[in-house]
């Protein structure tokens, strides 16, 4: 019975859709009436509509079949029916049809007397035109931009904007017309003119600033234009580092008092998104958002609470004033608004309200979209950092969420959150691991399963009862895909290496894995089996706990090179550039954003890119692999004539200094640019590679090659005084055409320092203890220092890390609160490929006392480190 | 990350679509060529949006990294899509303008059958409101003036009484089955 109803329902409804069963061929057949005389506008109109409908449903018209029908369509321009004209233009915009006839007819419409035709004709024409044709209609376009009919002017402006991508040089010539249009009385023309002007000038800071000054003073009528101005102003503010003590900020703030809500919200949002806003600067923005929270319009409430959520991430105290308004929103029928309100309250509220809010949110968490579930998880993650004592409540909540349905991003957020709780709170480790074990029993996401297995391998062996994890891990070997099985084998090996009493059983399990159907799993099992059977701590440390530390793309390239040039020598692992440790990103919370859509791929590290760039320069090819590249160092003040920054590249026996220079003067062309360097120590500059030419605002690089002192390996620091030398050719700022001859000139840069950190590459040792034993105490040295000027342990830790440029291990860069002693573990590789490990015991009492113990496989390295610390 | 401020630009709207109450596309326009380039992705997206929005009339939603404002009328759903950073009120002004303009040319009968019968007018209205993602006009009066379209130009006598009855019958049946 029910089925019958359904089908009759379907028939009824399909009967009511005149376009339901359109056949492309039939429609094209019908289109022949376009050729009939006299033209019947009503029927033609109907057929045109059918064609658009088909195009809109995704129907594709082949070139030959379309040409005929569309060519006939051009006859319809002879008709006087308004809709007919307009619709043809609509077809054109979707089908990108191009023919002389169309071009001619549209040009006629565009310049004709009938105003209704003109706007659409311009838009359609620009859609099908190319750069050469555009020049043919340039005169008309200029006239149209300043036409007194708003729809014509708007159409011309917007079309010009679309054309900028393709024909920047042509459209650029219409700036004056656009300028004139900007003072139009019509609000849309104003907005479109502003948009086009900004787009044409956005690379010219000065022009943008001028334009902004003019419009903020004259005042615009269009709220859209105001929003645009606010965005331009905040972008300019963002680029000028420094305070918000500027007319631009005042302008944005004044927009908070605009009478249009759209403008007010735009201004508030702009202020909230500014980096380094003070609480005082935020206050007026927060109070308008607070008002919006009680708006009857859902979109406005949503916008307000989303922006407040943003504020709460950095300035929770600024939002506490809105707590009452937010409380009213937690039962909002729009679940997105409710979720945002609750997660905001979680950030601003007190510890006591956490339980209540969590309960509220769990009542509807299943109704909200994955994007917002992720927001909830991130709020919990932030909360755990703020109130560590609440971690058991949170953990419970998270494990329930983990059991619910949800997509990959959502699950990943939960897993990441649990992992960070485990890392922050040692006492939650066992419960957390137990939840994760349960999760991988039924987990469809390979990435998450391998991640958790890796974590189990790292943390599990060091728990009081490691044996209970073995079962979960081995289940994976039996049940899962190859990638997960391989990860499980690696995790098992870590248990065997750490726990002697588990070793026999692990070996038995390994033996079974050696019969796996996948070769990667078999290879891993065989490898670990053999390493484990040696029962040597050093081997375990090097091959099981702390894996390879080379860059994978680098290794691939080196191996390829090795196979191309066969040699007697075995492949040297030290010739491979090291992997730069991923910079641990500061934990940022992401409000609902689009990041989830991007496919994840292995991004090449910055250093791999440098390696490739430098290898392309013949002079640097004999230097060996790139060991380390520093962060860029600014050698000029901001906003000077030339902007120069330097990246220091360290090789085994040399350093290459890469100077990235930008010429900010539009009336100069610089040529043969070099940076001359005068070293203070026994460093020797052996080669300069100039940048051949530096036109206005196009960055270029020049290089200096320096040999490090061979005889004194302890000379790790040096100061260079730098001068940029070049040939200046004055040029016409408008055309960029340079004069025939030039003159030599120079420009003094700031001094450049090379320090011990430039010689050490960071390496993460996941198991520092094992690595410490592996290096051994053959060259161990120890010394005690007093850091009199340092007041806190945190500060001391930060200083040591940045001074030595080494990688903190075992999360020892985080000093627990209320402690007056701390141990910092640092790992790195010294230039030349020697592992170096530092253990620094810090004690706080009237300044900080530091006992530094250094181990390395090479004695001089130990000396260098201690000498430079002293 | 959405902390990166929005690049000032006129390109505000990423897509517009009108669905019927089974989630079928009646009209849709995608203005950002990078967003769902294929028809399959577009229809998937529309399906997903429809599933998440057709039950509750909530006006605004956030899906697949995009802000979506929407409105329903009888058996029609109107959607305007913008980036996560876009000013929600700007998107709302587009939605309102579209709805009011259509409501006028459909003589307040904003429902599926009437929309389909006046499809040419609908296409024209949308083209006058958005051009390539830029808001061209936000005032319904201006849009109507530019489109210059009137529903049912032919007098009623031309439409057979049977047809009207048929259409009415269907609408009644439909409202019962709903």
mmCIF file of N, CA and C in Angstrom, chain A residues 584-694:
data_model
loop_
_atom_site.group_PDB
_atom_site.id
_atom_site.type_symbol
_atom_site.label_atom_id
_atom_site.label_comp_id
_atom_site.label_asym_id
_atom_site.label_seq_id
_atom_site.Cartn_x
_atom_site.Cartn_y
_atom_site.Cartn_z
ATOM 1 N N UNK A 584 57.010 21.969 15.920
ATOM 2 C CA UNK A 584 55.749 21.686 16.606
ATOM 3 C C UNK A 584 54.909 22.935 16.600
ATOM 4 N N UNK A 585 53.797 22.845 15.909
ATOM 5 C CA UNK A 585 52.961 24.022 15.757
ATOM 6 C C UNK A 585 52.358 24.396 17.094
ATOM 7 N N UNK A 586 52.285 25.684 17.331
ATOM 8 C CA UNK A 586 51.591 26.095 18.544
ATOM 9 C C UNK A 586 50.158 25.611 18.422
ATOM 10 N N UNK A 587 49.642 25.092 19.515
ATOM 11 C CA UNK A 587 48.290 24.526 19.426
ATOM 12 C C UNK A 587 47.303 25.629 19.123
ATOM 13 N N UNK A 588 46.740 25.568 17.952
ATOM 14 C CA UNK A 588 45.755 26.582 17.618
ATOM 15 C C UNK A 588 44.429 25.896 17.480
ATOM 16 N N UNK A 589 43.423 26.568 17.922
ATOM 17 C CA UNK A 589 42.121 25.992 17.748
ATOM 18 C C UNK A 589 41.568 26.468 16.442
ATOM 19 N N UNK A 590 40.916 25.605 15.775
ATOM 20 C CA UNK A 590 40.399 25.983 14.480
ATOM 21 C C UNK A 590 38.901 26.074 14.579
ATOM 22 N N UNK A 591 38.423 27.235 14.367
ATOM 23 C CA UNK A 591 36.975 27.381 14.292
ATOM 24 C C UNK A 591 36.584 26.736 12.972
ATOM 25 N N UNK A 592 35.339 26.411 12.793
ATOM 26 C CA UNK A 592 34.969 25.682 11.589
ATOM 27 C C UNK A 592 35.613 26.254 10.341
ATOM 28 N N UNK A 593 36.447 25.520 9.717
ATOM 29 C CA UNK A 593 37.108 26.015 8.518
ATOM 30 C C UNK A 593 37.224 24.923 7.486
ATOM 31 N N UNK A 594 37.729 25.332 6.359
ATOM 32 C CA UNK A 594 37.723 24.456 5.212
ATOM 33 C C UNK A 594 38.933 23.541 5.131
ATOM 34 N N UNK A 595 39.802 23.569 6.118
ATOM 35 C CA UNK A 595 41.043 22.815 5.988
ATOM 36 C C UNK A 595 40.800 21.335 5.725
ATOM 37 N N UNK A 596 39.705 20.827 6.230
ATOM 38 C CA UNK A 596 39.491 19.392 6.160
ATOM 39 C C UNK A 596 39.402 18.872 4.733
ATOM 40 N N UNK A 597 39.090 19.768 3.808
ATOM 41 C CA UNK A 597 38.874 19.274 2.462
ATOM 42 C C UNK A 597 40.165 18.985 1.715
ATOM 43 N N UNK A 598 41.235 19.633 2.126
ATOM 44 C CA UNK A 598 42.474 19.485 1.385
ATOM 45 C C UNK A 598 43.035 18.084 1.578
ATOM 46 N N UNK A 599 43.469 17.466 0.480
ATOM 47 C CA UNK A 599 44.076 16.157 0.641
ATOM 48 C C UNK A 599 45.416 16.320 1.350
ATOM 49 N N UNK A 600 45.718 15.397 2.229
ATOM 50 C CA UNK A 600 46.992 15.511 2.907
ATOM 51 C C UNK A 600 48.061 14.864 2.070
ATOM 52 N N UNK A 601 49.105 15.577 1.849
ATOM 53 C CA UNK A 601 50.202 14.931 1.171
ATOM 54 C C UNK A 601 51.482 15.331 1.869
ATOM 55 N N UNK A 602 52.520 14.555 1.625
ATOM 56 C CA UNK A 602 53.769 14.803 2.288
ATOM 57 C C UNK A 602 54.367 16.067 1.686
ATOM 58 N N UNK A 603 54.300 17.154 2.440
ATOM 59 C CA UNK A 603 54.854 18.400 1.934
ATOM 60 C C UNK A 603 56.380 18.319 2.004
ATOM 61 N N UNK A 604 57.011 18.864 0.972
ATOM 62 C CA UNK A 604 58.466 18.869 1.039
ATOM 63 C C UNK A 604 58.888 19.911 2.050
ATOM 64 N N UNK A 605 59.891 19.568 2.838
ATOM 65 C CA UNK A 605 60.289 20.522 3.852
ATOM 66 C C UNK A 605 61.004 21.677 3.169
ATOM 67 N N UNK A 606 61.099 22.763 3.917
ATOM 68 C CA UNK A 606 61.755 23.953 3.433
ATOM 69 C C UNK A 606 63.182 23.595 3.002
ATOM 70 N N UNK A 607 63.814 22.751 3.832
ATOM 71 C CA UNK A 607 65.214 22.432 3.555
ATOM 72 C C UNK A 607 65.381 21.647 2.263
ATOM 73 N N UNK A 608 64.434 20.756 1.963
ATOM 74 C CA UNK A 608 64.521 20.015 0.701
ATOM 75 C C UNK A 608 64.468 20.971 -0.478
ATOM 76 N N UNK A 609 63.668 22.028 -0.321
ATOM 77 C CA UNK A 609 63.540 22.992 -1.415
ATOM 78 C C UNK A 609 64.850 23.764 -1.584
ATOM 79 N N UNK A 610 65.421 24.207 -0.445
ATOM 80 C CA UNK A 610 66.709 24.911 -0.520
ATOM 81 C C UNK A 610 67.766 24.027 -1.158
ATOM 82 N N UNK A 611 67.803 22.759 -0.707
ATOM 83 C CA UNK A 611 68.797 21.808 -1.201
ATOM 84 C C UNK A 611 68.768 21.781 -2.725
ATOM 85 N N UNK A 612 67.554 21.737 -3.255
ATOM 86 C CA UNK A 612 67.393 21.658 -4.699
ATOM 87 C C UNK A 612 67.837 22.949 -5.376
ATOM 88 N N UNK A 613 67.445 24.087 -4.781
ATOM 89 C CA UNK A 613 67.820 25.374 -5.374
ATOM 90 C C UNK A 613 69.329 25.558 -5.398
ATOM 91 N N UNK A 614 69.981 25.197 -4.280
ATOM 92 C CA UNK A 614 71.424 25.412 -4.201
ATOM 93 C C UNK A 614 72.165 24.460 -5.130
ATOM 94 N N UNK A 615 71.650 23.230 -5.243
ATOM 95 C CA UNK A 615 72.331 22.245 -6.077
ATOM 96 C C UNK A 615 72.334 22.678 -7.545
ATOM 97 N N UNK A 616 71.383 23.581 -7.886
ATOM 98 C CA UNK A 616 71.303 24.021 -9.273
ATOM 99 C C UNK A 616 72.389 25.041 -9.608
ATOM 100 N N UNK A 617 73.102 25.541 -8.600
ATOM 101 C CA UNK A 617 74.151 26.545 -8.849
ATOM 102 C C UNK A 617 75.493 25.811 -8.944
ATOM 103 N N UNK A 618 76.179 25.904 -10.089
ATOM 104 C CA UNK A 618 77.372 25.080 -10.323
ATOM 105 C C UNK A 618 78.420 25.219 -9.212
ATOM 106 N N UNK A 619 78.625 26.450 -8.709
ATOM 107 C CA UNK A 619 79.672 26.677 -7.708
ATOM 108 C C UNK A 619 79.433 25.887 -6.424
ATOM 109 N N UNK A 620 78.177 25.501 -6.163
ATOM 110 C CA UNK A 620 77.877 24.859 -4.888
ATOM 111 C C UNK A 620 77.745 23.342 -5.001
ATOM 112 N N UNK A 621 78.013 22.821 -6.207
ATOM 113 C CA UNK A 621 77.715 21.394 -6.386
ATOM 114 C C UNK A 621 78.673 20.485 -5.653
ATOM 115 N N UNK A 622 79.894 20.981 -5.378
ATOM 116 C CA UNK A 622 80.883 20.097 -4.747
ATOM 117 C C UNK A 622 80.816 20.172 -3.223
ATOM 118 N N UNK A 623 79.821 20.862 -2.668
ATOM 119 C CA UNK A 623 79.828 21.086 -1.219
ATOM 120 C C UNK A 623 79.282 19.917 -0.408
ATOM 121 N N UNK A 624 78.677 18.945 -1.074
ATOM 122 C CA UNK A 624 78.085 17.832 -0.336
ATOM 123 C C UNK A 624 76.646 18.161 0.031
ATOM 124 N N UNK A 625 76.039 17.320 0.880
ATOM 125 C CA UNK A 625 74.629 17.566 1.210
ATOM 126 C C UNK A 625 74.470 18.784 2.107
ATOM 127 N N UNK A 626 73.346 19.460 1.951
ATOM 128 C CA UNK A 626 73.031 20.607 2.804
ATOM 129 C C UNK A 626 72.740 20.089 4.205
ATOM 130 N N UNK A 627 73.427 20.658 5.203
ATOM 131 C CA UNK A 627 73.272 20.159 6.566
ATOM 132 C C UNK A 627 72.146 20.873 7.305
ATOM 133 N N UNK A 628 72.139 22.197 7.189
ATOM 134 C CA UNK A 628 71.111 22.943 7.905
ATOM 135 C C UNK A 628 70.867 24.286 7.249
ATOM 136 N N UNK A 629 69.632 24.728 7.237
ATOM 137 C CA UNK A 629 69.322 26.080 6.784
ATOM 138 C C UNK A 629 68.674 26.826 7.930
ATOM 139 N N UNK A 630 69.154 28.029 8.185
ATOM 140 C CA UNK A 630 68.613 28.783 9.324
ATOM 141 C C UNK A 630 67.301 29.447 8.931
ATOM 142 N N UNK A 631 66.623 29.980 9.921
ATOM 143 C CA UNK A 631 65.481 30.849 9.652
ATOM 144 C C UNK A 631 66.018 32.132 9.028
ATOM 145 N N UNK A 632 65.235 32.835 8.204
ATOM 146 C CA UNK A 632 65.746 34.077 7.624
ATOM 147 C C UNK A 632 66.035 35.136 8.693
ATOM 148 N N UNK A 633 67.141 35.845 8.518
ATOM 149 C CA UNK A 633 67.506 36.922 9.433
ATOM 150 C C UNK A 633 67.352 38.237 8.676
ATOM 151 N N UNK A 634 66.657 39.205 9.251
ATOM 152 C CA UNK A 634 66.489 40.496 8.585
ATOM 153 C C UNK A 634 67.764 41.308 8.729
ATOM 154 N N UNK A 635 68.267 41.835 7.629
ATOM 155 C CA UNK A 635 69.474 42.660 7.701
ATOM 156 C C UNK A 635 69.164 44.136 7.447
ATOM 157 N N UNK A 636 67.896 44.451 7.276
ATOM 158 C CA UNK A 636 67.517 45.853 7.093
ATOM 159 C C UNK A 636 66.336 46.133 8.003
ATOM 160 N N UNK A 637 66.124 47.412 8.276
ATOM 161 C CA UNK A 637 64.940 47.801 9.034
ATOM 162 C C UNK A 637 63.728 47.635 8.112
ATOM 163 N N UNK A 638 62.548 47.575 8.726
ATOM 164 C CA UNK A 638 61.348 47.517 7.892
ATOM 165 C C UNK A 638 61.200 48.834 7.148
ATOM 166 N N UNK A 639 60.601 48.810 5.980
ATOM 167 C CA UNK A 639 60.287 50.001 5.201
ATOM 168 C C UNK A 639 61.502 50.835 4.818
ATOM 169 N N UNK A 640 62.579 50.206 4.407
ATOM 170 C CA UNK A 640 63.705 50.958 3.871
ATOM 171 C C UNK A 640 63.707 50.798 2.355
ATOM 172 N N UNK A 641 64.693 51.443 1.704
ATOM 173 C CA UNK A 641 64.742 51.425 0.242
ATOM 174 C C UNK A 641 64.872 49.995 -0.283
ATOM 175 N N UNK A 642 65.766 49.248 0.395
ATOM 176 C CA UNK A 642 65.973 47.863 -0.020
ATOM 177 C C UNK A 642 65.685 46.976 1.179
ATOM 178 N N UNK A 643 65.097 45.833 0.925
ATOM 179 C CA UNK A 643 64.837 44.896 2.004
ATOM 180 C C UNK A 643 65.719 43.671 1.766
ATOM 181 N N UNK A 644 66.558 43.353 2.741
ATOM 182 C CA UNK A 644 67.468 42.211 2.582
ATOM 183 C C UNK A 644 67.306 41.295 3.777
ATOM 184 N N UNK A 645 67.155 40.013 3.498
ATOM 185 C CA UNK A 645 67.197 39.049 4.587
ATOM 186 C C UNK A 645 68.119 37.917 4.187
ATOM 187 N N UNK A 646 68.680 37.259 5.180
ATOM 188 C CA UNK A 646 69.710 36.266 4.887
ATOM 189 C C UNK A 646 69.314 34.911 5.453
ATOM 190 N N UNK A 647 69.511 33.869 4.658
ATOM 191 C CA UNK A 647 69.361 32.501 5.152
ATOM 192 C C UNK A 647 70.754 31.882 5.158
ATOM 193 N N UNK A 648 71.136 31.329 6.318
ATOM 194 C CA UNK A 648 72.463 30.724 6.436
ATOM 195 C C UNK A 648 72.352 29.230 6.147
ATOM 196 N N UNK A 649 73.073 28.772 5.127
ATOM 197 C CA UNK A 649 73.065 27.341 4.811
ATOM 198 C C UNK A 649 74.391 26.740 5.256
ATOM 199 N N UNK A 650 74.342 25.711 6.098
ATOM 200 C CA UNK A 650 75.569 25.090 6.578
ATOM 201 C C UNK A 650 75.822 23.784 5.838
ATOM 202 N N UNK A 651 77.052 23.619 5.350
ATOM 203 C CA UNK A 651 77.485 22.361 4.736
ATOM 204 C C UNK A 651 78.589 21.776 5.619
ATOM 205 N N UNK A 652 79.147 20.612 5.228
ATOM 206 C CA UNK A 652 80.129 19.955 6.086
ATOM 207 C C UNK A 652 81.326 20.872 6.361
ATOM 208 N N UNK A 653 81.850 21.548 5.348
ATOM 209 C CA UNK A 653 83.031 22.396 5.556
ATOM 210 C C UNK A 653 82.814 23.840 5.104
ATOM 211 N N UNK A 654 81.646 24.152 4.659
ATOM 212 C CA UNK A 654 81.401 25.493 4.128
ATOM 213 C C UNK A 654 80.079 26.037 4.641
ATOM 214 N N UNK A 655 79.920 27.334 4.447
ATOM 215 C CA UNK A 655 78.599 27.915 4.640
ATOM 216 C C UNK A 655 78.255 28.741 3.411
ATOM 217 N N UNK A 656 76.987 28.705 3.031
ATOM 218 C CA UNK A 656 76.532 29.554 1.937
ATOM 219 C C UNK A 656 75.533 30.536 2.532
ATOM 220 N N UNK A 657 75.749 31.819 2.262
ATOM 221 C CA UNK A 657 74.808 32.822 2.746
ATOM 222 C C UNK A 657 73.943 33.266 1.584
ATOM 223 N N UNK A 658 72.669 33.060 1.743
ATOM 224 C CA UNK A 658 71.747 33.436 0.679
ATOM 225 C C UNK A 658 71.068 34.742 1.072
ATOM 226 N N UNK A 659 71.281 35.783 0.272
ATOM 227 C CA UNK A 659 70.673 37.084 0.574
ATOM 228 C C UNK A 659 69.482 37.302 -0.342
ATOM 229 N N UNK A 660 68.299 37.325 0.239
ATOM 230 C CA UNK A 660 67.093 37.591 -0.554
ATOM 231 C C UNK A 660 66.843 39.089 -0.517
ATOM 232 N N UNK A 661 67.001 39.740 -1.656
ATOM 233 C CA UNK A 661 66.899 41.200 -1.681
ATOM 234 C C UNK A 661 65.659 41.631 -2.460
ATOM 235 N N UNK A 662 65.039 42.702 -1.988
ATOM 236 C CA UNK A 662 63.917 43.296 -2.719
ATOM 237 C C UNK A 662 64.163 44.795 -2.848
ATOM 238 N N UNK A 663 63.985 45.276 -4.045
ATOM 239 C CA UNK A 663 64.173 46.693 -4.326
ATOM 240 C C UNK A 663 62.809 47.358 -4.263
ATOM 241 N N UNK A 664 62.631 48.298 -3.329
ATOM 242 C CA UNK A 664 61.298 48.900 -3.166
ATOM 243 C C UNK A 664 61.210 50.270 -3.819
ATOM 244 N N UNK A 665 62.211 50.645 -4.627
ATOM 245 C CA UNK A 665 62.157 51.943 -5.317
ATOM 246 C C UNK A 665 61.722 51.721 -6.757
ATOM 247 N N UNK A 666 60.621 52.358 -7.147
ATOM 248 C CA UNK A 666 60.124 52.077 -8.491
ATOM 249 C C UNK A 666 60.849 52.881 -9.569
ATOM 250 N N UNK A 667 61.808 53.749 -9.155
ATOM 251 C CA UNK A 667 62.545 54.495 -10.180
ATOM 252 C C UNK A 667 63.981 53.989 -10.322
ATOM 253 N N UNK A 668 64.245 52.779 -9.815
ATOM 254 C CA UNK A 668 65.594 52.231 -9.921
ATOM 255 C C UNK A 668 65.570 50.788 -10.385
ATOM 256 N N UNK A 669 66.603 50.472 -11.186
ATOM 257 C CA UNK A 669 66.842 49.070 -11.516
ATOM 258 C C UNK A 669 68.243 48.775 -11.005
ATOM 259 N N UNK A 670 68.381 47.748 -10.145
ATOM 260 C CA UNK A 670 69.709 47.419 -9.633
ATOM 261 C C UNK A 670 70.261 46.249 -10.438
ATOM 262 N N UNK A 671 71.597 46.316 -10.697
ATOM 263 C CA UNK A 671 72.205 45.200 -11.408
ATOM 264 C C UNK A 671 73.456 44.760 -10.696
ATOM 265 N N UNK A 672 73.890 43.539 -10.985
ATOM 266 C CA UNK A 672 75.125 42.961 -10.419
ATOM 267 C C UNK A 672 75.174 43.162 -8.910
ATOM 268 N N UNK A 673 74.135 42.702 -8.228
ATOM 269 C CA UNK A 673 74.051 42.935 -6.795
ATOM 270 C C UNK A 673 74.823 41.853 -6.035
ATOM 271 N N UNK A 674 75.764 42.251 -5.187
ATOM 272 C CA UNK A 674 76.422 41.290 -4.286
ATOM 273 C C UNK A 674 76.382 41.859 -2.876
ATOM 274 N N UNK A 675 76.491 40.965 -1.894
ATOM 275 C CA UNK A 675 76.645 41.426 -0.521
ATOM 276 C C UNK A 675 78.059 41.066 -0.096
ATOM 277 N N UNK A 676 78.870 42.088 0.104
ATOM 278 C CA UNK A 676 80.254 41.845 0.484
ATOM 279 C C UNK A 676 80.330 41.613 1.989
ATOM 280 N N UNK A 677 81.126 40.586 2.408
ATOM 281 C CA UNK A 677 81.142 40.211 3.822
ATOM 282 C C UNK A 677 82.551 40.288 4.383
ATOM 283 N N UNK A 678 82.697 40.911 5.568
ATOM 284 C CA UNK A 678 83.996 40.980 6.246
ATOM 285 C C UNK A 678 83.909 40.163 7.525
ATOM 286 N N UNK A 679 84.562 38.988 7.568
ATOM 287 C CA UNK A 679 84.456 38.156 8.763
ATOM 288 C C UNK A 679 85.343 38.653 9.902
ATOM 289 N N UNK A 680 84.925 38.403 11.142
ATOM 290 C CA UNK A 680 85.728 38.803 12.293
ATOM 291 C C UNK A 680 86.725 37.702 12.662
ATOM 292 N N UNK A 681 86.453 36.456 12.278
ATOM 293 C CA UNK A 681 87.320 35.337 12.663
ATOM 294 C C UNK A 681 87.996 34.775 11.421
ATOM 295 N N UNK A 682 88.556 33.572 11.591
ATOM 296 C CA UNK A 682 89.316 32.972 10.503
ATOM 297 C C UNK A 682 88.416 32.348 9.443
ATOM 298 N N UNK A 683 87.262 32.931 9.222
ATOM 299 C CA UNK A 683 86.398 32.449 8.149
ATOM 300 C C UNK A 683 86.843 33.113 6.857
ATOM 301 N N UNK A 684 86.775 32.385 5.763
ATOM 302 C CA UNK A 684 87.299 32.949 4.529
ATOM 303 C C UNK A 684 86.216 32.970 3.454
ATOM 304 N N UNK A 685 85.932 34.164 2.946
ATOM 305 C CA UNK A 685 84.943 34.276 1.868
ATOM 306 C C UNK A 685 85.625 33.871 0.570
ATOM 307 N N UNK A 686 85.156 32.816 -0.098
ATOM 308 C CA UNK A 686 85.873 32.374 -1.292
ATOM 309 C C UNK A 686 85.127 32.667 -2.590
ATOM 310 N N UNK A 687 83.866 33.012 -2.512
ATOM 311 C CA UNK A 687 83.178 33.248 -3.773
ATOM 312 C C UNK A 687 81.934 34.097 -3.570
ATOM 313 N N UNK A 688 81.678 35.028 -4.501
ATOM 314 C CA UNK A 688 80.415 35.769 -4.497
ATOM 315 C C UNK A 688 79.644 35.440 -5.765
ATOM 316 N N UNK A 689 78.378 35.192 -5.632
ATOM 317 C CA UNK A 689 77.543 35.006 -6.830
ATOM 318 C C UNK A 689 76.495 36.110 -6.838
ATOM 319 N N UNK A 690 76.623 37.060 -7.785
ATOM 320 C CA UNK A 690 75.714 38.209 -7.761
ATOM 321 C C UNK A 690 74.318 37.871 -8.275
ATOM 322 N N UNK A 691 73.373 38.689 -7.871
ATOM 323 C CA UNK A 691 72.044 38.633 -8.497
ATOM 324 C C UNK A 691 72.137 39.528 -9.723
ATOM 325 N N UNK A 692 71.908 39.010 -10.934
ATOM 326 C CA UNK A 692 72.151 39.799 -12.147
ATOM 327 C C UNK A 692 71.332 41.084 -12.194
ATOM 328 N N UNK A 693 70.074 41.034 -11.781
ATOM 329 C CA UNK A 693 69.282 42.257 -11.879
ATOM 330 C C UNK A 693 68.123 42.232 -10.888
ATOM 331 N N UNK A 694 67.850 43.380 -10.308
ATOM 332 C CA UNK A 694 66.770 43.506 -9.326
ATOM 333 C C UNK A 694 65.801 44.610 -9.757
#
